[in-house]
Coordinates of C-alpha atoms in Angstrom, one line a residue:
X507 CA -49.6 -149.3 52.2
X508 CA -45.8 -149.4 52.1
X509 CA -43.0 -147.0 50.9
X510 CA -39.6 -148.2 49.9
X511 CA -37.4 -146.3 52.3
X512 CA -34.3 -147.0 50.2
X513 CA -35.6 -145.0 47.2
X514 CA -37.9 -142.6 49.1
X515 CA -37.3 -138.9 49.7
X516 CA -39.1 -136.5 52.0
X517 CA -41.5 -135.5 49.3
X518 CA -43.0 -139.0 49.2
X519 CA -44.4 -138.5 52.7
X520 CA -46.0 -135.1 52.0
X521 CA -49.4 -136.7 51.5
X522 CA -50.4 -140.3 51.9
X523 CA -54.1 -140.3 50.9
X524 CA -55.2 -143.3 53.0
X525 CA -53.4 -142.1 56.2
X526 CA -54.5 -139.4 58.6
X527 CA -52.0 -136.9 60.0
X528 CA -50.9 -139.0 62.9
X529 CA -50.5 -142.1 60.7
X530 CA -48.5 -140.1 58.1
X531 CA -46.3 -138.7 60.9
X532 CA -45.7 -142.2 62.3
X533 CA -44.6 -143.6 58.9
X534 CA -42.4 -140.6 58.4
X535 CA -40.8 -141.0 61.8
X536 CA -39.9 -144.6 60.8
X537 CA -38.3 -143.2 57.6
X538 CA -36.2 -140.7 59.6
X539 CA -35.0 -143.6 61.8
X540 CA -34.0 -145.5 58.7
X541 CA -32.1 -142.5 57.3
X542 CA -30.3 -141.9 60.5
X543 CA -29.4 -145.6 60.9
X544 CA -27.7 -145.5 57.5
X545 CA -25.7 -142.4 58.4
X546 CA -27.6 -140.2 55.8
X547 CA -29.0 -137.7 58.3
X548 CA -27.0 -134.6 57.3
X549 CA -29.9 -132.4 58.1
X550 CA -30.9 -130.4 61.1
X551 CA -27.6 -131.1 62.8
X552 CA -27.0 -129.0 66.0
X553 CA -24.4 -126.3 65.4
X554 CA -22.6 -125.1 68.5
X555 CA -20.5 -122.3 67.0
X556 CA -21.1 -119.4 64.7
X557 CA -21.4 -119.7 60.9
X558 CA -17.9 -119.9 59.5
X559 CA -15.5 -122.0 57.4
X560 CA -15.0 -124.2 60.4
X561 CA -18.2 -125.1 62.3
X562 CA -18.6 -127.0 65.5
X563 CA -21.4 -129.5 65.3
X564 CA -22.9 -131.8 68.0
X565 CA -23.3 -135.3 66.6
X566 CA -24.3 -138.2 68.9
X567 CA -23.8 -135.9 71.9
X568 CA -20.2 -135.1 70.9
X569 CA -18.9 -131.8 69.6
X570 CA -16.8 -132.1 66.5
X571 CA -15.1 -129.6 64.2
X572 CA -16.0 -129.6 60.5
X573 CA -15.1 -127.8 57.4
X574 CA -18.5 -126.3 56.5
X575 CA -20.1 -125.9 53.1
X576 CA -23.6 -125.5 54.3
X577 CA -23.9 -121.7 54.7
X578 CA -24.7 -119.1 52.2
X579 CA -22.8 -116.5 54.1
X580 CA -20.7 -116.0 51.0
X581 CA -18.6 -113.0 52.0
X582 CA -18.4 -114.1 55.7
X583 CA -20.2 -111.0 56.9
X584 CA -21.9 -112.8 59.8
X585 CA -18.5 -112.7 61.5
X586 CA -17.3 -109.3 60.3
X587 CA -16.5 -107.1 63.4
X588 CA -18.1 -104.0 61.9
X589 CA -21.3 -105.8 61.0
X590 CA -21.5 -107.4 64.5
X591 CA -20.8 -104.0 66.1
X592 CA -23.6 -102.3 64.2
X593 CA -26.0 -105.1 65.2
X594 CA -25.0 -104.7 68.8
X595 CA -25.5 -101.0 68.7
X596 CA -29.0 -101.5 67.2
X597 CA -29.9 -103.8 70.2
X598 CA -28.4 -101.4 72.7
X599 CA -30.5 -98.5 71.3
X600 CA -33.8 -100.3 70.6
X601 CA -33.8 -103.5 72.6
X602 CA -34.2 -107.0 71.2
X603 CA -37.5 -106.8 69.3
X604 CA -40.2 -104.5 67.9
X605 CA -43.3 -105.8 69.5
X606 CA -45.6 -104.9 66.6
X607 CA -46.3 -105.3 62.9
X608 CA -45.1 -102.6 60.5
X609 CA -48.6 -101.3 60.1
X610 CA -49.5 -100.6 63.7
X611 CA -46.3 -99.4 65.4
X612 CA -43.5 -101.9 64.5
X613 CA -41.9 -99.7 61.8
X614 CA -38.8 -97.9 63.1
X615 CA -36.3 -95.5 61.6
X616 CA -33.8 -98.3 61.1
X617 CA -36.3 -100.1 58.9
X618 CA -36.7 -96.9 56.9
X619 CA -32.9 -96.5 56.6
X620 CA -32.5 -100.1 55.5
X621 CA -35.2 -99.7 52.8
X622 CA -33.5 -96.6 51.5
X623 CA -30.0 -98.1 51.6
X624 CA -31.0 -101.3 49.8
X625 CA -32.8 -99.5 47.0
X626 CA -29.9 -97.1 46.6
X627 CA -27.5 -100.0 46.5
X628 CA -29.2 -101.2 43.3
X629 CA -29.3 -97.6 42.0
X630 CA -33.1 -97.5 42.1
X631 CA -33.4 -94.1 43.6
X632 CA -36.8 -93.4 42.0
X633 CA -38.2 -96.7 43.3
X634 CA -38.8 -97.9 46.9
X635 CA -38.1 -101.0 48.9
X636 CA -40.2 -102.9 51.4
X637 CA -38.5 -105.1 53.9
X638 CA -39.7 -108.4 55.3
X639 CA -38.6 -110.6 58.1
X640 CA -37.3 -113.3 55.7
X641 CA -36.4 -113.5 52.0
X642 CA -38.9 -116.4 51.7
X643 CA -41.7 -114.1 52.9
X644 CA -40.5 -111.2 50.6
X645 CA -41.3 -113.5 47.6
X646 CA -44.4 -115.3 48.9
X647 CA -46.1 -112.3 50.5
X648 CA -45.5 -109.9 47.6
X649 CA -46.8 -112.3 45.0
X650 CA -49.8 -113.2 47.1
X651 CA -51.0 -109.7 47.2
X652 CA -50.1 -108.6 43.7
X653 CA -51.3 -111.7 41.8
X654 CA -54.9 -112.7 41.9
X655 CA -57.3 -115.0 39.9
X656 CA -57.4 -112.6 37.0
X657 CA -53.6 -112.7 36.5
X658 CA -50.9 -115.1 35.3
X659 CA -47.6 -115.9 36.8
X660 CA -45.0 -117.4 34.4
X661 CA -42.3 -119.3 36.2
X662 CA -39.0 -120.8 35.3
X663 CA -39.4 -124.3 36.7
X664 CA -36.3 -123.9 38.8
X665 CA -37.3 -120.9 40.8
X666 CA -37.4 -121.0 44.6
X667 CA -40.2 -122.7 46.6
X668 CA -41.2 -119.3 48.0
X669 CA -42.2 -118.2 44.5
X670 CA -44.4 -121.2 44.0
X671 CA -46.1 -120.6 47.4
X672 CA -46.6 -116.9 46.4
X673 CA -48.4 -118.0 43.3
X674 CA -50.8 -120.4 45.0
X675 CA -53.8 -118.2 44.4
X676 CA -53.2 -117.1 40.9
X677 CA -53.0 -118.7 37.5
X678 CA -49.5 -120.3 37.0
X679 CA -47.6 -121.6 34.0
X680 CA -44.1 -122.9 34.1
X681 CA -41.4 -123.3 31.4
X682 CA -38.4 -125.6 31.4
X683 CA -35.3 -124.0 32.9
X684 CA -34.0 -121.2 30.8
X685 CA -36.0 -122.4 27.8
X686 CA -36.6 -119.2 25.8
X687 CA -38.8 -120.9 23.1
X688 CA -41.1 -122.3 25.8
X689 CA -41.3 -118.9 27.5
X690 CA -42.2 -117.1 24.3
X691 CA -44.9 -119.7 23.5
X692 CA -46.5 -119.0 26.9
X693 CA -46.3 -115.3 26.4
X694 CA -47.7 -115.5 22.9
X695 CA -50.6 -117.8 23.7
X696 CA -51.6 -115.9 26.8
X697 CA -51.8 -112.5 25.1
X698 CA -55.0 -110.6 26.0
X699 CA -56.2 -113.5 28.3
X700 CA -55.0 -112.1 31.7
X701 CA -55.0 -108.8 33.4
X702 CA -51.4 -109.0 34.5
X703 CA -48.7 -111.3 33.1
X704 CA -45.6 -111.5 35.4
X705 CA -42.6 -113.6 34.5
X706 CA -40.5 -114.7 37.5
X707 CA -36.9 -116.0 37.4
X708 CA -34.0 -116.3 39.7
X709 CA -30.7 -114.5 38.9
X710 CA -28.6 -117.4 40.1
X711 CA -30.4 -120.8 40.6
X712 CA -29.9 -122.3 44.0
X713 CA -29.1 -125.9 43.1
X714 CA -27.1 -125.8 39.9
X715 CA -25.5 -122.4 40.6
X716 CA -26.1 -121.2 37.0
X717 CA -27.5 -117.9 35.9
X718 CA -30.7 -116.9 34.2
X719 CA -30.7 -115.9 30.5
X720 CA -31.8 -112.6 31.8
X721 CA -31.2 -110.3 28.8
X722 CA -33.1 -112.5 26.4
X723 CA -35.9 -113.0 28.9
X724 CA -36.1 -109.3 29.5
X725 CA -36.5 -108.7 25.7
X726 CA -39.3 -111.3 25.5
X727 CA -41.1 -109.8 28.5
X728 CA -41.1 -106.4 26.9
X729 CA -42.1 -107.7 23.5
X730 CA -45.2 -109.2 24.9
X731 CA -46.1 -106.4 27.3
X732 CA -45.5 -108.4 30.5
X733 CA -43.7 -107.6 33.8
X734 CA -40.5 -109.2 35.1
X735 CA -39.5 -110.1 38.6
X736 CA -36.0 -111.3 39.4
X737 CA -35.0 -113.0 42.7
X738 CA -31.2 -112.6 42.9
X739 CA -30.4 -113.9 46.4
X740 CA -27.4 -116.0 45.2
X741 CA -26.0 -113.4 42.8
X742 CA -25.9 -110.2 44.9
X743 CA -22.4 -109.5 46.4
X744 CA -20.9 -112.1 44.1
X745 CA -21.5 -111.3 40.5
X746 CA -21.3 -108.0 38.7
X747 CA -18.5 -105.5 38.5
X748 CA -19.4 -104.0 41.9
X749 CA -21.3 -107.0 43.4
X750 CA -24.8 -105.9 42.4
X751 CA -25.5 -109.3 41.0
X752 CA -26.7 -110.7 37.7
X753 CA -28.8 -107.6 36.9
X754 CA -25.6 -105.5 37.0
X755 CA -23.8 -108.1 34.9
X756 CA -26.7 -107.8 32.4
X757 CA -27.0 -104.0 32.6
X758 CA -30.6 -104.3 33.7
X759 CA -30.5 -102.9 37.2
X760 CA -32.8 -100.0 36.4
X761 CA -35.0 -101.9 34.0
X762 CA -36.5 -104.9 35.8
X763 CA -40.0 -104.3 37.3
X764 CA -39.4 -106.1 40.6
X765 CA -36.2 -107.1 42.4
X766 CA -36.4 -109.4 45.4
X767 CA -33.7 -110.7 47.6
X768 CA -32.6 -111.7 51.1
X769 CA -30.4 -110.3 53.8
X770 CA -29.6 -113.8 55.1
X771 CA -26.9 -114.7 52.6
X772 CA -24.4 -112.1 51.4
X773 CA -25.5 -109.5 54.0
X774 CA -25.1 -111.9 56.9
X775 CA -28.3 -111.3 58.8
X776 CA -32.0 -112.1 58.4
X777 CA -34.8 -110.6 56.3
X778 CA -35.9 -109.9 52.8
X779 CA -36.6 -107.1 50.5
X780 CA -38.7 -106.1 47.5
X781 CA -37.7 -103.2 45.3
X782 CA -40.2 -101.8 42.8
X783 CA -42.1 -98.8 41.6
X784 CA -43.1 -96.6 44.6
X785 CA -46.8 -97.0 43.9
X786 CA -46.5 -100.8 43.8
X787 CA -44.4 -100.7 46.9
X788 CA -47.1 -98.7 48.7
X789 CA -49.6 -101.3 47.6
X790 CA -47.5 -104.1 49.1
X791 CA -47.0 -102.2 52.4
X792 CA -50.7 -102.0 52.9
X793 CA -52.0 -105.1 51.2
X794 CA -49.5 -107.8 52.1
X795 CA -50.9 -109.9 55.0
X796 CA -47.3 -110.3 56.3
X797 CA -46.9 -106.5 56.5
X798 CA -50.2 -106.3 58.3
X799 CA -50.1 -109.3 60.7
X800 CA -46.5 -110.3 61.2
X801 CA -44.0 -108.6 63.5
X802 CA -41.2 -106.7 61.8
X803 CA -37.4 -107.3 61.8
X804 CA -35.6 -106.8 65.1
X805 CA -33.1 -104.0 65.9
X806 CA -30.1 -106.3 65.2
X807 CA -31.0 -105.8 61.5
X808 CA -29.2 -102.4 61.9
X809 CA -26.1 -104.5 61.0
X810 CA -27.4 -105.0 57.5
X811 CA -26.8 -101.4 56.5
X812 CA -23.1 -101.8 57.4
X813 CA -22.9 -105.1 55.4
X814 CA -24.4 -103.4 52.4
X815 CA -21.7 -100.6 52.8
X816 CA -18.9 -103.2 53.0
X817 CA -19.7 -104.5 49.5
X818 CA -18.1 -101.3 48.2
X819 CA -15.8 -100.5 51.1
X820 CA -14.1 -103.9 51.2
X821 CA -14.2 -105.5 47.8
X822 CA -11.3 -107.8 48.9
X823 CA -13.9 -110.2 50.3
X824 CA -15.4 -110.7 46.8
X825 CA -12.0 -111.3 45.3
X826 CA -11.1 -113.8 48.0
X827 CA -14.4 -115.6 47.4
X828 CA -13.7 -115.9 43.6
X829 CA -10.2 -117.1 44.3
X830 CA -11.7 -119.9 46.4
X831 CA -14.5 -120.7 43.9
X832 CA -12.0 -121.1 41.0
X833 CA -9.5 -123.1 43.1
X834 CA -12.2 -125.5 44.4
X835 CA -14.1 -126.0 41.2
X836 CA -10.8 -126.6 39.3
X837 CA -9.8 -129.2 41.9
X838 CA -13.2 -131.0 41.7
X839 CA -13.0 -130.9 37.9
X840 CA -9.5 -132.4 37.9
X841 CA -10.9 -135.4 39.8
X842 CA -13.4 -136.0 37.0
X843 CA -16.4 -135.0 39.2
X844 CA -19.5 -133.4 37.6
X845 CA -19.9 -129.9 38.9
X846 CA -22.5 -129.0 36.2
X847 CA -22.7 -125.5 34.8
X848 CA -22.2 -123.5 37.9
X849 CA -20.8 -120.0 37.5
X850 CA -21.4 -118.9 41.1
X851 CA -20.4 -119.7 44.7
X852 CA -22.8 -122.7 44.6
X853 CA -20.8 -125.8 43.7
X854 CA -22.6 -129.1 43.2
X855 CA -21.1 -132.5 42.8
X856 CA -23.7 -134.4 40.8
X857 CA -24.0 -138.1 41.6
X858 CA -27.4 -139.1 40.4
X859 CA -28.5 -141.9 42.6
X860 CA -30.1 -140.6 45.8
X861 CA -28.9 -143.5 48.0
X862 CA -25.4 -143.3 46.7
X863 CA -25.5 -139.5 47.3
X864 CA -26.5 -140.2 50.9
X865 CA -23.5 -142.5 51.3
X866 CA -21.2 -139.8 50.0
X867 CA -22.6 -137.4 52.5
X868 CA -22.1 -139.9 55.3
X869 CA -18.4 -140.4 54.4
X870 CA -17.8 -136.7 54.1
X871 CA -19.1 -136.3 57.6
X872 CA -16.8 -139.1 58.8
X873 CA -13.9 -137.2 57.2
X874 CA -14.9 -133.9 58.9
X875 CA -16.6 -132.3 55.9
X876 CA -20.1 -130.9 56.5
X877 CA -22.2 -130.8 53.3
X878 CA -25.8 -131.4 52.4
X879 CA -27.0 -134.1 50.0
X880 CA -29.7 -132.6 47.9
X881 CA -32.5 -134.9 46.7
X882 CA -35.9 -134.8 45.2
X883 CA -38.0 -132.5 45.2
X884 CA -35.2 -129.9 45.3
X885 CA -33.8 -131.6 42.2
X886 CA -35.1 -134.3 39.8
X887 CA -35.0 -137.8 41.3
X888 CA -32.1 -138.9 39.2
X889 CA -30.1 -135.7 39.6
X890 CA -29.1 -136.0 43.3
X891 CA -26.0 -134.2 44.3
X892 CA -23.8 -132.9 47.1
X893 CA -24.4 -129.1 47.2
X894 CA -21.7 -126.9 48.6
X895 CA -21.4 -123.2 49.2
X896 CA -18.0 -121.7 48.9
X897 CA -17.3 -118.6 51.1
X898 CA -14.6 -116.0 51.5
X899 CA -13.8 -117.5 54.9
X900 CA -12.5 -120.7 53.5
X901 CA -8.8 -121.2 53.3
X902 CA -6.8 -123.3 50.9
X903 CA -6.3 -125.9 53.6
X904 CA -10.0 -126.3 54.0
X905 CA -10.5 -126.7 50.3
X906 CA -7.6 -129.1 50.0
X907 CA -9.0 -131.3 52.8
X908 CA -12.3 -131.5 51.0
X909 CA -10.7 -132.3 47.7
X910 CA -8.7 -135.1 49.3
X911 CA -11.9 -136.4 50.8
X912 CA -13.7 -136.4 47.4
X913 CA -10.6 -138.1 45.9
X914 CA -10.8 -140.9 48.5
X915 CA -14.6 -141.3 48.0
X916 CA -14.3 -141.5 44.3
X917 CA -11.8 -144.3 44.5
X918 CA -14.2 -146.2 46.8
X919 CA -17.6 -145.4 45.2
X920 CA -16.6 -144.4 41.7
X921 CA -18.7 -141.2 41.5
X922 CA -16.7 -139.5 38.8
X923 CA -18.5 -138.8 35.5
X924 CA -17.8 -141.4 32.9

């Protein structure tokens, strides 16, 4: 068999029916060589400095300085002195790890404090939170224990991969992104057929940076006696009057059945959370395999509580972020580039052709701009783009350098929308 490497993406090597695992790996290794030889390997580069607007990256055994758009540390809290100090104090008090799962001795008072603080942050004082070691696991583990073969998960097609993994053992139906008619059709035709119907959407979608039609979705969910889960990892700290995300923006903070999120983006650390009714939370604690068999978050997560506090204590970071978002997006739009319908800190430049997108990523690297070309299956095959995350740590000079680079690339490769 043969695969055209020029048009291929990573997904094409996921399973090659006639090849065993070693053969598949060999073909994929050849593909990686091809990608690297064409300068399209903007993935798994070795960073040699902390996450920031400027990132040191080792390429071809040389350390170079780049303007970075690859981090979702939107408010720059990974580098905030108060957050780092709180993490250091956690390590000094407890050590570097927990040595056990939550169920059998790995649950500490700082985990409890974090659960209480994140639920109170969303004004869910009657509900409870469960913390996980990653945001990915918060979704996948929670869904795997709540949704079984008698139930139905109804997914916006653009939800995160962790949601799809969590629904692997239940019935699943998907509807086109933000298509309310399709969602209602599924809800209507599945009435009385399943024990539990759970609609799952993102608050902000990770590739286009647009928001869910959350108010209309909530009304449909309640009309058809279903439940609603919202993963707002890219909205928290950014959207809403006080940074509580899309649910605050929609006045639904206290109404959604399940809120999930991560500590690895706005809160500048590692971990995930689920906030829900205290009885469901108790069920997750004792039924989720990750809560039973996986070690819990390390003491450095004590810094997360300080990061949560800073959302209210230092709103200047959110204002700086929005100044940067508006400046950068306006600059890209003025060049005629297609930034889609983003209304968040995620700013795509849509190009379409995957190979051309790889060329754009290569030239950006040459010009000292570190971005990620996003290809299928993260987006449709003909909707490849350069995806960038704007942060509060970016300065105008960083954004101007990037805009100038895109201007030069457009003159050479003609990537502007027609």
